[in-house]
mmCIF file with all atom_site columns, C-alpha atoms in Angstrom:
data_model
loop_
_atom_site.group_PDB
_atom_site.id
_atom_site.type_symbol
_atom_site.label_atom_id
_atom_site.label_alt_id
_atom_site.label_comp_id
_atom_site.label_asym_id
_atom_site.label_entity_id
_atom_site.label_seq_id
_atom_site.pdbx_PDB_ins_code
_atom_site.Cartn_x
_atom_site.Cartn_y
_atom_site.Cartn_z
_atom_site.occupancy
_atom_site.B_iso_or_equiv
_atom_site.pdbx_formal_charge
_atom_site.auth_seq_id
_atom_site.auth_comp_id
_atom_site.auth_asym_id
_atom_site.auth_atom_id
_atom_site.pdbx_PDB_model_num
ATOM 1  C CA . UNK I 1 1  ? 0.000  0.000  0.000   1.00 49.00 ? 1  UNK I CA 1
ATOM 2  C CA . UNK I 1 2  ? 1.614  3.272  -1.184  1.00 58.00 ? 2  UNK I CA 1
ATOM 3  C CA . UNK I 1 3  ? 1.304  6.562  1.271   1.00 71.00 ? 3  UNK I CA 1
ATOM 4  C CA . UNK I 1 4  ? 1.325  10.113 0.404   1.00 88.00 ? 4  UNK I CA 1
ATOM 5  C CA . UNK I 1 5  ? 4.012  10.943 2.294   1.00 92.00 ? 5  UNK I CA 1
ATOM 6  C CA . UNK I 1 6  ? 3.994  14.743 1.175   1.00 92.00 ? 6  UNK I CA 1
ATOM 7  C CA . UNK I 1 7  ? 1.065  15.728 2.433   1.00 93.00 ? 7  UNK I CA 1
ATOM 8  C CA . UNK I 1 8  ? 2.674  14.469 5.790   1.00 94.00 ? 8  UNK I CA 1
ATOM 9  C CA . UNK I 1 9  ? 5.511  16.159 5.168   1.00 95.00 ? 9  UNK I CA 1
ATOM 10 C CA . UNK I 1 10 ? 3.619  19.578 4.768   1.00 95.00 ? 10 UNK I CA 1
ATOM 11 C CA . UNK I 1 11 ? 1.771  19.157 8.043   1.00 95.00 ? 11 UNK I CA 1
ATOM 12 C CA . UNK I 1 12 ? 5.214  18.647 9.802   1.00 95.00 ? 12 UNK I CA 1
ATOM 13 C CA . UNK I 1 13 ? 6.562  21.778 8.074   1.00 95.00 ? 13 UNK I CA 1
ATOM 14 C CA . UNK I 1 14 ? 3.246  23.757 8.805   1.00 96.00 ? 14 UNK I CA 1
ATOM 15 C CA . UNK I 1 15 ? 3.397  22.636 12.466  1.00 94.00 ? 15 UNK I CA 1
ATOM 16 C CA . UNK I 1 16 ? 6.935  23.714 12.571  1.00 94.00 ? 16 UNK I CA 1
ATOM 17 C CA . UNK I 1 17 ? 6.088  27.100 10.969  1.00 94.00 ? 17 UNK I CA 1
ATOM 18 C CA . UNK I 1 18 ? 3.139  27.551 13.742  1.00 93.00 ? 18 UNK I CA 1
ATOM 19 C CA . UNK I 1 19 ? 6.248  27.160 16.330  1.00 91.00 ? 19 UNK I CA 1
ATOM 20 C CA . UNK I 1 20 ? 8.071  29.642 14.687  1.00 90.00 ? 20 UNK I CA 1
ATOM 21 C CA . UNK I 1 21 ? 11.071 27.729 12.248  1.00 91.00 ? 21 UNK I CA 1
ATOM 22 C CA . UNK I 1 22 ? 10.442 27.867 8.483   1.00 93.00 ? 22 UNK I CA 1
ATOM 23 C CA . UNK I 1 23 ? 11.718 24.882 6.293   1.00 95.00 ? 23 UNK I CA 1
ATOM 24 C CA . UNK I 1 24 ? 11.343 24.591 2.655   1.00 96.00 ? 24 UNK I CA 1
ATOM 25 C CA . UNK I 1 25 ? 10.281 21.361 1.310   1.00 96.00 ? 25 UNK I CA 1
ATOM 26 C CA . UNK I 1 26 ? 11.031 21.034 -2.393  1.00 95.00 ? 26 UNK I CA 1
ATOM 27 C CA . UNK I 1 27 ? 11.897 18.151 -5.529  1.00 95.00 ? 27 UNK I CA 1
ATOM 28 C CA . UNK I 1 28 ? 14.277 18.328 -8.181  1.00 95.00 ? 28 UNK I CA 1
ATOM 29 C CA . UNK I 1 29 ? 15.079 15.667 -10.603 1.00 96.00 ? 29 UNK I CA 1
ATOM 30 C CA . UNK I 1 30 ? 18.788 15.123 -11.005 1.00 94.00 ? 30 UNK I CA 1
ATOM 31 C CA . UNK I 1 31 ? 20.504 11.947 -13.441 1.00 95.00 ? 31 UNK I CA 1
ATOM 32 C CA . UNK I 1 32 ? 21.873 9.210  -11.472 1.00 90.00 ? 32 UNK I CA 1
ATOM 33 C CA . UNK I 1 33 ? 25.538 7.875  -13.403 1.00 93.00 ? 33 UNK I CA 1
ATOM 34 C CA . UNK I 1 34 ? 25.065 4.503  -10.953 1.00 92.00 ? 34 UNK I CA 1
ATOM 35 C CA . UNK I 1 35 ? 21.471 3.915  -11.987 1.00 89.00 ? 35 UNK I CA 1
ATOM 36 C CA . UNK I 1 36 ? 21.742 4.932  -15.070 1.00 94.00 ? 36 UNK I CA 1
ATOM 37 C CA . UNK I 1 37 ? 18.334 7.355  -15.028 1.00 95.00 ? 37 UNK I CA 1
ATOM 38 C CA . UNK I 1 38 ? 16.406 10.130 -13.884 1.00 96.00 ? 38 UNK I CA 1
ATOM 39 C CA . UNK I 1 39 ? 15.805 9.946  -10.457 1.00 95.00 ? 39 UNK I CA 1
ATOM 40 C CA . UNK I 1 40 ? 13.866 12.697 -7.794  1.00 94.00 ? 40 UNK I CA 1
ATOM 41 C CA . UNK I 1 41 ? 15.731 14.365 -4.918  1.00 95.00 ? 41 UNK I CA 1
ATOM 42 C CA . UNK I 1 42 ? 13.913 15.532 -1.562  1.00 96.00 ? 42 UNK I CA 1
ATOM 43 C CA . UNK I 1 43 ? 15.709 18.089 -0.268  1.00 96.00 ? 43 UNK I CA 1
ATOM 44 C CA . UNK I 1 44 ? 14.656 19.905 3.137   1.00 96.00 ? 44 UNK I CA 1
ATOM 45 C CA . UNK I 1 45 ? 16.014 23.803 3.942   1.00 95.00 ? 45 UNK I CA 1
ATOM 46 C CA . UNK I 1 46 ? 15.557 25.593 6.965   1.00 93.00 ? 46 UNK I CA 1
ATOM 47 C CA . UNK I 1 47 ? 15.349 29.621 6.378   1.00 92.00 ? 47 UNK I CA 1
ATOM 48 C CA . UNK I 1 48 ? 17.398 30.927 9.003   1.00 89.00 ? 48 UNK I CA 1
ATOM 49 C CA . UNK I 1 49 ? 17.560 34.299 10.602  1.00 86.00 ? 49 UNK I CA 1
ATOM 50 C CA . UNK I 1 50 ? 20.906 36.242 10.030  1.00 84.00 ? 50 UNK I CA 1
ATOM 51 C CA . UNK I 1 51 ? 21.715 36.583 13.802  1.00 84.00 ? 51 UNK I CA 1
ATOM 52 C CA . UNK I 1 52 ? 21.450 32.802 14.151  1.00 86.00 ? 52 UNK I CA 1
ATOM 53 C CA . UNK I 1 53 ? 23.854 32.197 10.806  1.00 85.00 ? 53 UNK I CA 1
ATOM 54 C CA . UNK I 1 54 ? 26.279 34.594 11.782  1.00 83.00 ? 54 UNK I CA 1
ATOM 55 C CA . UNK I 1 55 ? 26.517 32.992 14.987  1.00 86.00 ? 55 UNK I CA 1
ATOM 56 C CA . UNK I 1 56 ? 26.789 29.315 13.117  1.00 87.00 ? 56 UNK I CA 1
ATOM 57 C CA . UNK I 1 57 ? 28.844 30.397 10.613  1.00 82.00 ? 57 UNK I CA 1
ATOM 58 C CA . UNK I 1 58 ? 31.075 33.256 10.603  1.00 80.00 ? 58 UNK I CA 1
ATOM 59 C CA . UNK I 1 59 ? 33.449 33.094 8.369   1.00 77.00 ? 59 UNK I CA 1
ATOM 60 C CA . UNK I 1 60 ? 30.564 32.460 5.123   1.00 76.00 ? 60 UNK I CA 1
ATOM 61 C CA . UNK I 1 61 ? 28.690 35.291 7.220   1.00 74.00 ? 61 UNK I CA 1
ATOM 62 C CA . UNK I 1 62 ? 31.196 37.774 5.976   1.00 71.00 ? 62 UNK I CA 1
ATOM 63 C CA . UNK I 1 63 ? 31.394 37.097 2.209   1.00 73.00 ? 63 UNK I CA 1
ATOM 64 C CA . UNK I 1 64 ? 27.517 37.104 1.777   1.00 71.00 ? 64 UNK I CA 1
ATOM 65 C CA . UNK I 1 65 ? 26.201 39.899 -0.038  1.00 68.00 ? 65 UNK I CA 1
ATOM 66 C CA . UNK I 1 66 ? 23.189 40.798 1.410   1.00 70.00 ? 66 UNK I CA 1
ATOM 67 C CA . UNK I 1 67 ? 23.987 40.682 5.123   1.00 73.00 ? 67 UNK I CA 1
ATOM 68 C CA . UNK I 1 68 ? 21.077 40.886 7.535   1.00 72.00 ? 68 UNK I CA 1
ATOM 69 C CA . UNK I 1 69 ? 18.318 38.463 5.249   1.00 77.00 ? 69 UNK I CA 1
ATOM 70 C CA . UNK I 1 70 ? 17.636 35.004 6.427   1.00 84.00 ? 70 UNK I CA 1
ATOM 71 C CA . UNK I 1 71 ? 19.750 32.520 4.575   1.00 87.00 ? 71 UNK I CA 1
ATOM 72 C CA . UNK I 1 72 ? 18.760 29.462 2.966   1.00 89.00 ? 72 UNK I CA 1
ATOM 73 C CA . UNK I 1 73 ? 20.428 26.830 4.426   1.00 91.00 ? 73 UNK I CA 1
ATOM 74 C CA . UNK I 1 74 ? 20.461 23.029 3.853   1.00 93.00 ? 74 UNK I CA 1
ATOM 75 C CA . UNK I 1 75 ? 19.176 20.690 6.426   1.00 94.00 ? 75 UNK I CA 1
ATOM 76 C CA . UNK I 1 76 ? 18.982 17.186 4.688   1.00 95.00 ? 76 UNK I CA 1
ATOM 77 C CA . UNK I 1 77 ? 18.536 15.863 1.419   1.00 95.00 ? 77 UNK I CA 1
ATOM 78 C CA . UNK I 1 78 ? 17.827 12.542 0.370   1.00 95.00 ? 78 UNK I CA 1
ATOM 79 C CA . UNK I 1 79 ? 16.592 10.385 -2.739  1.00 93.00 ? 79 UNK I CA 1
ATOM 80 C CA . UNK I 1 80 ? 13.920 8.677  -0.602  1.00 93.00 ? 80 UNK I CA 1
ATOM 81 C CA . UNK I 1 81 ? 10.865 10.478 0.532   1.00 94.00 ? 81 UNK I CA 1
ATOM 82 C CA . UNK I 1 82 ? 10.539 8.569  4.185   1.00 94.00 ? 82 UNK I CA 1
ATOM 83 C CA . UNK I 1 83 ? 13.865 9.937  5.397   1.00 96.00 ? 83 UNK I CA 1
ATOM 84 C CA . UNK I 1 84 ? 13.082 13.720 4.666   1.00 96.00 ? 84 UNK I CA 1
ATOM 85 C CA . UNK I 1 85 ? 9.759  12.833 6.941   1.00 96.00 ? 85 UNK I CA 1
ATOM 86 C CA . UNK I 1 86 ? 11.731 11.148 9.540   1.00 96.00 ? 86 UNK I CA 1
ATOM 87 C CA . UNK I 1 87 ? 14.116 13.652 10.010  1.00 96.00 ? 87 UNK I CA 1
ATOM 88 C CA . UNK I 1 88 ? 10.888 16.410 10.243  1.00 96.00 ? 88 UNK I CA 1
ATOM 89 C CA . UNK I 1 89 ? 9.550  14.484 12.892  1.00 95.00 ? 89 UNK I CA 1
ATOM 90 C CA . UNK I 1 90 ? 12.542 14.667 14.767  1.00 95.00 ? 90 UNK I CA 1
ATOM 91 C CA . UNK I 1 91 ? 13.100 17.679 14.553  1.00 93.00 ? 91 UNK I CA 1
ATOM 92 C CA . UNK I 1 92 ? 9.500  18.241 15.789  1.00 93.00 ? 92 UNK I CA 1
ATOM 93 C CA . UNK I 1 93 ? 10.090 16.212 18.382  1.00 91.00 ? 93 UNK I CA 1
ATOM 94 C CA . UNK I 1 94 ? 13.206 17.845 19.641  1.00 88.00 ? 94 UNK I CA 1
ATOM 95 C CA . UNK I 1 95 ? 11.024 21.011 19.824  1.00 74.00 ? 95 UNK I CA 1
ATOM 96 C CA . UNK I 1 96 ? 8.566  18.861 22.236  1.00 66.00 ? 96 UNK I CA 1
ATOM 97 C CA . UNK I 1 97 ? 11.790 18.518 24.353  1.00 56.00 ? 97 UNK I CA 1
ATOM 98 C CA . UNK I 1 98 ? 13.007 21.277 24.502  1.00 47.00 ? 98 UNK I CA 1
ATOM 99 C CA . UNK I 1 99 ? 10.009 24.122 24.659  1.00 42.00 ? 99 UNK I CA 1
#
């Protein structure tokens, strides 16, 4: 039995968002050399604020050009679907934890 895990995904993200952290959810289809084909990439990025980069990384803080926007930054990326959701629902989780 298949699942749509997407629409799981975007109540994760939308949960998240209510809490206050944005991630971007998106799909790109890149060529695989081992496989031979087209496969589809899940790739999760968190929008963080520029205090919060700067902080995390300084030294790629300084060569941006427009300092004080939130950055796009890459938080996991994956050819299967289920891994982008379990690593939302940890993060979720952690949240639980923690606030």
């Amino acid at each position: 039995m298949k699942m749509n895990l997407t629409s799981k995904i975007r109540k994760i993200i939308k949960a998240l968002e209510m809490r206050g952290f944005i991630y971007l959810y998106s799909r790109e289809q890149v060529y695989s050399q081992k496989l031979s084909k087209v496969c589809t990439m899940y790739r999760v990025d968190y929008l963080m604020p520029w205090g919060e980069y700067k902080n995390k990384f300084p030294d790629k803080a300084e060569r941006k050009k427009n300092k004080g926007v939130s950055v796009r930054v890459e938080m996991a990326r994956s050819f299967r679907e289920i891994a982008i959701l379990y690593y939302l629902v940890n993060v979720l989780k952690a949240g639980d934890n923690s606030g």
